[in-house]
mmCIF file of C-alpha atoms and ligand atoms in Angstrom:
data_model
loop_
_atom_site.group_PDB
_atom_site.id
_atom_site.type_symbol
_atom_site.label_atom_id
_atom_site.label_comp_id
_atom_site.label_asym_id
_atom_site.label_seq_id
_atom_site.Cartn_x
_atom_site.Cartn_y
_atom_site.Cartn_z
ATOM 1 C CA MET A 1 -5.716 13.115 -31.665
ATOM 2 C CA ALA A 2 -8.502 14.174 -29.363
ATOM 3 C CA SER A 3 -11.939 13.611 -30.822
ATOM 4 C CA PHE A 4 -15.035 15.544 -29.871
ATOM 5 C CA PHE A 5 -17.033 12.395 -30.460
ATOM 6 C CA ASN A 6 -15.066 10.466 -27.892
ATOM 7 C CA LYS A 7 -16.260 7.230 -26.403
ATOM 8 C CA GLY A 8 -17.961 8.801 -23.468
ATOM 9 C CA PHE A 9 -19.857 11.405 -25.514
ATOM 10 C CA GLY A 10 -23.570 11.300 -25.062
ATOM 11 C CA ARG A 11 -23.378 8.436 -22.659
ATOM 12 C CA LYS A 12 -24.469 8.559 -19.083
ATOM 13 C CA ARG A 13 -21.509 8.556 -16.762
ATOM 14 C CA ASP A 14 -20.948 5.077 -15.361
ATOM 15 C CA SER A 15 -22.726 5.320 -12.031
ATOM 16 C CA ASP A 16 -20.478 2.628 -10.620
ATOM 17 C CA THR A 17 -17.351 4.773 -10.872
ATOM 18 C CA SER A 18 -18.736 8.260 -10.259
ATOM 19 C CA GLY A 19 -17.620 9.559 -6.927
ATOM 20 C CA ARG A 20 -14.756 7.101 -6.724
ATOM 21 C CA ILE A 21 -12.078 9.160 -8.491
ATOM 22 C CA PRO A 22 -10.378 11.570 -6.044
ATOM 23 C CA PRO A 23 -9.730 15.184 -7.134
ATOM 24 C CA GLY A 24 -6.976 15.576 -9.722
ATOM 25 C CA GLN A 25 -6.954 11.844 -10.545
ATOM 26 C CA TYR A 26 -7.924 10.016 -13.753
ATOM 27 C CA GLU A 27 -8.961 6.391 -14.141
ATOM 28 C CA THR A 28 -6.595 3.905 -15.743
ATOM 29 C CA HIS A 29 -7.121 0.253 -16.584
ATOM 30 C CA ASP A 30 -3.359 -0.374 -16.738
ATOM 31 C CA PHE A 31 -1.247 -1.177 -13.747
ATOM 32 C CA PRO A 32 1.777 1.133 -14.118
ATOM 33 C CA VAL A 33 4.999 0.226 -12.319
ATOM 34 C CA LEU A 34 6.540 2.940 -10.141
ATOM 35 C CA THR A 35 9.772 2.081 -8.411
ATOM 36 C CA ALA A 36 12.640 4.234 -7.201
ATOM 37 C CA GLY A 37 15.672 2.075 -7.997
ATOM 38 C CA PRO A 38 16.108 -1.556 -8.961
ATOM 39 C CA THR A 39 13.592 -4.323 -8.254
ATOM 40 C CA PRO A 40 14.926 -6.463 -5.427
ATOM 41 C CA ARG A 41 14.783 -10.239 -5.943
ATOM 42 C CA ILE A 42 14.143 -12.045 -2.670
ATOM 43 C CA PRO A 43 14.464 -15.852 -2.602
ATOM 44 C CA LEU A 44 11.531 -17.188 -0.580
ATOM 45 C CA THR A 45 13.913 -19.259 1.544
ATOM 46 C CA ASN A 46 15.500 -16.011 2.800
ATOM 47 C CA TRP A 47 12.277 -14.001 3.093
ATOM 48 C CA THR A 48 11.146 -12.906 6.553
ATOM 49 C CA PHE A 49 8.551 -10.479 7.837
ATOM 50 C CA SER A 50 8.983 -8.791 11.234
ATOM 51 C CA LEU A 51 7.041 -6.716 13.715
ATOM 52 C CA GLU A 52 9.462 -4.688 15.836
ATOM 53 C CA GLY A 53 9.920 -1.506 17.835
ATOM 54 C CA LEU A 54 7.250 -0.749 20.443
ATOM 55 C CA VAL A 55 5.848 -4.266 20.823
ATOM 56 C CA ASP A 56 5.873 -6.576 23.878
ATOM 57 C CA THR A 57 7.061 -9.494 21.746
ATOM 58 C CA PRO A 58 8.867 -8.866 18.478
ATOM 59 C CA VAL A 59 7.789 -11.455 15.898
ATOM 60 C CA GLN A 60 9.428 -12.767 12.770
ATOM 61 C CA TRP A 61 7.725 -15.061 10.270
ATOM 62 C CA THR A 62 9.321 -17.123 7.518
ATOM 63 C CA TRP A 63 7.555 -17.331 4.133
ATOM 64 C CA GLU A 64 6.020 -20.664 5.108
ATOM 65 C CA GLU A 65 4.834 -19.412 8.487
ATOM 66 C CA PHE A 66 3.452 -16.212 7.014
ATOM 67 C CA ASN A 67 1.492 -18.107 4.395
ATOM 68 C CA ALA A 68 -0.029 -20.282 7.111
ATOM 69 C CA LEU A 69 -1.667 -17.185 8.672
ATOM 70 C CA PRO A 70 -5.351 -16.597 7.883
ATOM 71 C CA HIS A 71 -5.755 -15.007 4.448
ATOM 72 C CA GLN A 72 -8.528 -12.704 3.302
ATOM 73 C CA SER A 73 -9.696 -11.262 -0.009
ATOM 74 C CA PHE A 74 -9.784 -7.517 -0.551
ATOM 75 C CA THR A 75 -11.261 -5.351 -3.326
ATOM 76 C CA ASN A 76 -9.979 -1.789 -3.366
ATOM 77 C CA ASP A 77 -9.486 1.331 -5.459
ATOM 78 C CA ILE A 78 -5.866 2.518 -5.520
ATOM 79 C CA HIS A 79 -4.640 6.055 -6.129
ATOM 80 C CA CYS A 80 -1.105 6.977 -7.196
ATOM 81 C CA VAL A 81 0.210 10.470 -6.522
ATOM 82 C CA THR A 82 1.229 10.613 -10.221
ATOM 83 C CA LYS A 83 -2.541 10.902 -10.759
ATOM 84 C CA TRP A 84 -3.722 7.488 -11.900
ATOM 85 C CA THR A 85 -6.508 5.703 -10.085
ATOM 86 C CA LYS A 86 -7.283 2.044 -10.622
ATOM 87 C CA LEU A 87 -10.700 0.836 -9.472
ATOM 88 C CA ASP A 88 -11.676 -2.568 -8.123
ATOM 89 C CA THR A 89 -8.290 -4.191 -7.705
ATOM 90 C CA HIS A 90 -8.532 -7.676 -6.213
ATOM 91 C CA TRP A 91 -6.021 -8.885 -3.683
ATOM 92 C CA GLU A 92 -5.442 -11.734 -1.331
ATOM 93 C CA GLY A 93 -3.304 -11.338 1.727
ATOM 94 C CA VAL A 94 -3.040 -11.061 5.471
ATOM 95 C CA SER A 95 -4.783 -8.233 7.288
ATOM 96 C CA ILE A 96 -2.514 -6.111 9.507
ATOM 97 C CA GLU A 97 -5.103 -6.651 12.252
ATOM 98 C CA THR A 98 -4.361 -10.394 12.034
ATOM 99 C CA LEU A 99 -0.622 -9.733 12.368
ATOM 100 C CA LEU A 100 -1.162 -7.501 15.395
ATOM 101 C CA GLU A 101 -2.721 -10.411 17.286
ATOM 102 C CA HIS A 102 0.777 -11.893 17.430
ATOM 103 C CA ALA A 103 2.624 -8.931 18.948
ATOM 104 C CA ASN A 104 1.148 -6.837 21.703
ATOM 105 C CA VAL A 105 1.705 -3.309 20.479
ATOM 106 C CA LYS A 106 2.625 -1.014 23.378
ATOM 107 C CA PRO A 107 0.062 1.701 24.151
ATOM 108 C CA GLU A 108 2.534 4.479 23.360
ATOM 109 C CA ALA A 109 2.866 3.334 19.739
ATOM 110 C CA THR A 110 1.162 5.860 17.450
ATOM 111 C CA HIS A 111 2.971 5.497 14.115
ATOM 112 C CA VAL A 112 4.527 2.794 11.999
ATOM 113 C CA MET A 113 7.514 2.761 9.677
ATOM 114 C CA ALA A 114 6.990 0.186 6.964
ATOM 115 C CA TYR A 115 10.372 -0.961 5.664
ATOM 116 C CA SER A 116 11.239 -2.981 2.617
ATOM 117 C CA TYR A 117 13.902 -5.090 0.999
ATOM 118 C CA GLY A 118 15.957 -2.568 -0.940
ATOM 119 C CA ASP A 119 15.695 0.055 1.838
ATOM 120 C CA TYR A 120 12.433 1.787 0.910
ATOM 121 C CA THR A 121 10.537 3.122 3.929
ATOM 122 C CA THR A 122 7.221 4.898 4.429
ATOM 123 C CA ASN A 123 5.457 6.211 7.541
ATOM 124 C CA ILE A 124 1.789 5.619 8.396
ATOM 125 C CA PRO A 125 -0.270 6.311 11.532
ATOM 126 C CA LEU A 126 -0.953 3.022 13.358
ATOM 127 C CA GLU A 127 -4.702 3.680 13.267
ATOM 128 C CA ASP A 128 -4.586 3.694 9.451
ATOM 129 C CA LEU A 129 -3.288 0.120 9.400
ATOM 130 C CA ARG A 130 -5.887 -1.250 11.813
ATOM 131 C CA HIS A 131 -9.485 -2.485 11.608
ATOM 132 C CA GLY A 132 -8.933 -4.259 8.293
ATOM 133 C CA LYS A 133 -7.952 -1.024 6.493
ATOM 134 C CA ALA A 134 -4.558 -2.356 5.371
ATOM 135 C CA PHE A 135 -2.994 -5.710 4.558
ATOM 136 C CA VAL A 136 0.080 -7.474 3.304
ATOM 137 C CA GLY A 137 -0.834 -8.459 -0.246
ATOM 138 C CA LEU A 138 0.477 -11.778 -1.594
ATOM 139 C CA ARG A 139 -1.735 -12.295 -4.628
ATOM 140 C CA PHE A 140 -3.111 -9.827 -7.182
ATOM 141 C CA GLU A 141 -5.982 -10.682 -9.553
ATOM 142 C CA GLY A 142 -5.667 -14.347 -8.667
ATOM 143 C CA GLN A 143 -1.936 -14.627 -9.333
ATOM 144 C CA PRO A 144 1.122 -14.430 -7.069
ATOM 145 C CA LEU A 145 2.260 -10.810 -6.884
ATOM 146 C CA THR A 146 4.899 -10.189 -9.572
ATOM 147 C CA PRO A 147 8.331 -8.818 -8.562
ATOM 148 C CA GLU A 148 7.796 -5.425 -10.253
ATOM 149 C CA HIS A 149 4.594 -4.875 -8.259
ATOM 150 C CA GLY A 150 6.280 -5.812 -4.978
ATOM 151 C CA GLY A 151 6.265 -9.592 -4.914
ATOM 152 C CA PRO A 152 6.562 -11.743 -2.999
ATOM 153 C CA ALA A 153 4.680 -9.435 -0.607
ATOM 154 C CA ARG A 154 3.736 -5.771 -0.399
ATOM 155 C CA LEU A 155 1.901 -3.565 2.005
ATOM 156 C CA VAL A 156 -1.435 -2.258 0.694
ATOM 157 C CA VAL A 157 -2.991 0.810 2.344
ATOM 158 C CA PRO A 158 -5.609 1.635 -0.285
ATOM 159 C CA HIS A 159 -7.129 4.723 1.368
ATOM 160 C CA LEU A 160 -3.793 6.601 1.191
ATOM 161 C CA TYR A 161 -1.762 7.488 -1.916
ATOM 162 C CA PHE A 162 -0.130 4.354 -3.249
ATOM 163 C CA TRP A 163 3.427 5.302 -2.260
ATOM 164 C CA LYS A 164 2.379 4.297 1.287
ATOM 165 C CA SER A 165 1.894 0.749 -0.033
ATOM 166 C CA ALA A 166 5.494 -0.395 0.353
ATOM 167 C CA LYS A 167 6.539 -3.032 -2.153
ATOM 168 C CA TRP A 168 8.847 -5.933 -1.061
ATOM 169 C CA ILE A 169 7.763 -5.355 2.503
ATOM 170 C CA LYS A 170 10.123 -6.709 5.160
ATOM 171 C CA GLY A 171 8.482 -5.502 8.334
ATOM 172 C CA LEU A 172 6.702 -2.886 10.406
ATOM 173 C CA ARG A 173 8.429 -0.829 13.102
ATOM 174 C CA PHE A 174 6.144 0.635 15.764
ATOM 175 C CA MET A 175 7.081 4.141 16.943
ATOM 176 C CA ASP A 176 5.833 6.713 19.465
ATOM 177 C CA ALA A 177 6.107 9.625 17.009
ATOM 178 C CA ASP A 178 5.747 10.262 13.307
ATOM 179 C CA LYS A 179 8.990 10.056 11.348
ATOM 180 C CA ALA A 180 9.444 10.671 7.629
ATOM 181 C CA GLY A 181 10.096 7.735 5.291
ATOM 182 C CA PHE A 182 11.757 7.785 1.858
ATOM 183 C CA TRP A 183 9.392 9.982 -0.193
ATOM 184 C CA GLU A 184 8.259 11.907 2.869
ATOM 185 C CA ARG A 185 11.864 13.045 3.468
ATOM 186 C CA GLY A 186 11.845 14.144 -0.167
ATOM 187 C CA GLY A 187 8.946 16.535 0.405
ATOM 188 C CA TYR A 188 5.886 14.324 0.010
ATOM 189 C CA SER A 189 2.995 14.421 2.478
ATOM 190 C CA MET A 190 3.411 12.794 5.885
ATOM 191 C CA TYR A 191 -0.131 11.370 5.533
ATOM 192 C CA GLY A 192 -1.184 11.315 1.862
ATOM 193 C CA ASP A 193 -4.990 11.398 1.819
ATOM 194 C CA PRO A 194 -6.000 11.333 -1.892
ATOM 195 C CA TRP A 195 -9.434 12.848 -1.122
ATOM 196 C CA LYS A 196 -7.717 15.899 0.403
ATOM 197 C CA GLU A 197 -5.030 15.932 -2.304
ATOM 198 C CA GLN A 198 -2.286 15.693 0.287
ATOM 199 C CA ARG A 199 0.470 15.181 -2.239
ATOM 200 C CA TYR A 200 3.279 17.310 -0.796
ATOM 201 C CA ARG A 201 4.299 18.286 2.713
ATOM 202 C CA SER A 202 2.906 21.745 2.034
ATOM 203 C CA ASP A 203 -0.563 20.141 1.611
ATOM 204 C CA ASP A 204 -0.550 18.634 5.143
HETATM 205 N N1 MTE B 301 9.756 -0.663 -1.944
HETATM 206 C C1 MTE B 301 9.123 0.252 -2.691
HETATM 207 N N2 MTE B 301 7.806 0.372 -2.541
HETATM 208 C C2 MTE B 301 7.123 1.284 -3.273
HETATM 209 C C3 MTE B 301 7.797 2.129 -4.184
HETATM 210 C C4 MTE B 301 9.200 1.977 -4.321
HETATM 211 O O1 MTE B 301 9.866 2.676 -5.096
HETATM 212 N N3 MTE B 301 9.822 1.016 -3.567
HETATM 213 N N4 MTE B 301 7.092 3.056 -4.917
HETATM 214 C C5 MTE B 301 5.809 3.482 -4.335
HETATM 215 C C6 MTE B 301 5.028 4.261 -5.264
HETATM 216 S S1 MTE B 301 5.489 5.878 -5.479
HETATM 217 C C7 MTE B 301 3.897 3.771 -5.839
HETATM 218 S S2 MTE B 301 2.840 4.738 -6.746
HETATM 219 C C8 MTE B 301 3.569 2.326 -5.740
HETATM 220 C C9 MTE B 301 3.560 1.752 -7.129
HETATM 221 O O2 MTE B 301 3.225 0.397 -7.092
HETATM 222 P P1 MTE B 301 3.180 -0.387 -8.452
HETATM 223 O O3 MTE B 301 4.552 -0.282 -9.090
HETATM 224 O O4 MTE B 301 2.796 -1.779 -8.095
HETATM 225 O O5 MTE B 301 2.140 0.297 -9.293
HETATM 226 O O6 MTE B 301 4.482 1.602 -4.950
HETATM 227 C C10 MTE B 301 4.986 2.293 -3.847
HETATM 228 N N5 MTE B 301 5.785 1.389 -3.092
HETATM 229 MO MO1 MO B 302 3.721 6.867 -6.593
#
């Protein structure tokens, strides 16, 4: 039952969070699970991560090799198109910029298709993955990423709606044009900027 005297009544709005909730979103302290289809289970001995498509040298890392890459910590707000926003999530992982040092991306590459175990795909402009803006997350809140949240490894692109953050990531394919991924083919935005409420293709 909604109460007029709710918790926030009469209190000053928390200055730390004001201005951090995009239009149409509400803050949650939970971490809901959103997956189309079953959760793939990937034995670490079979896990690989690849950079392919428009690169001079395609690369493939094993789990061990990938974990030997330089790791960084990230603190980000995440925004799901189903309208929840979670502030100050803490991650550890490998910056996409770090990965790009290992495969010369050809100059004609403009877009990336992130693809996952279990066949999920999502498209992102290359520029949106660079300069430390996106990473492959391996740990969440100090713990290995759980399978339902995309473990062993997921893409995290916090400045776009969270469907761009492909769980169970398997690799990145560099392309010279934008091409729709799984939800994008289903009518969701090609870009997905939460601050512009680019939820559906008609919002682009
Ligand atoms: N492989 C894969 N990645 C995915 C999805 C999915 O169904 N499969 N769902 C996306 C959607 S719509 C959202 S909101 C987030 C949800 O991540 P979470 O379950 O960790 O909250 O993952 C995204 N990445
Ligand atoms: Mo989502």
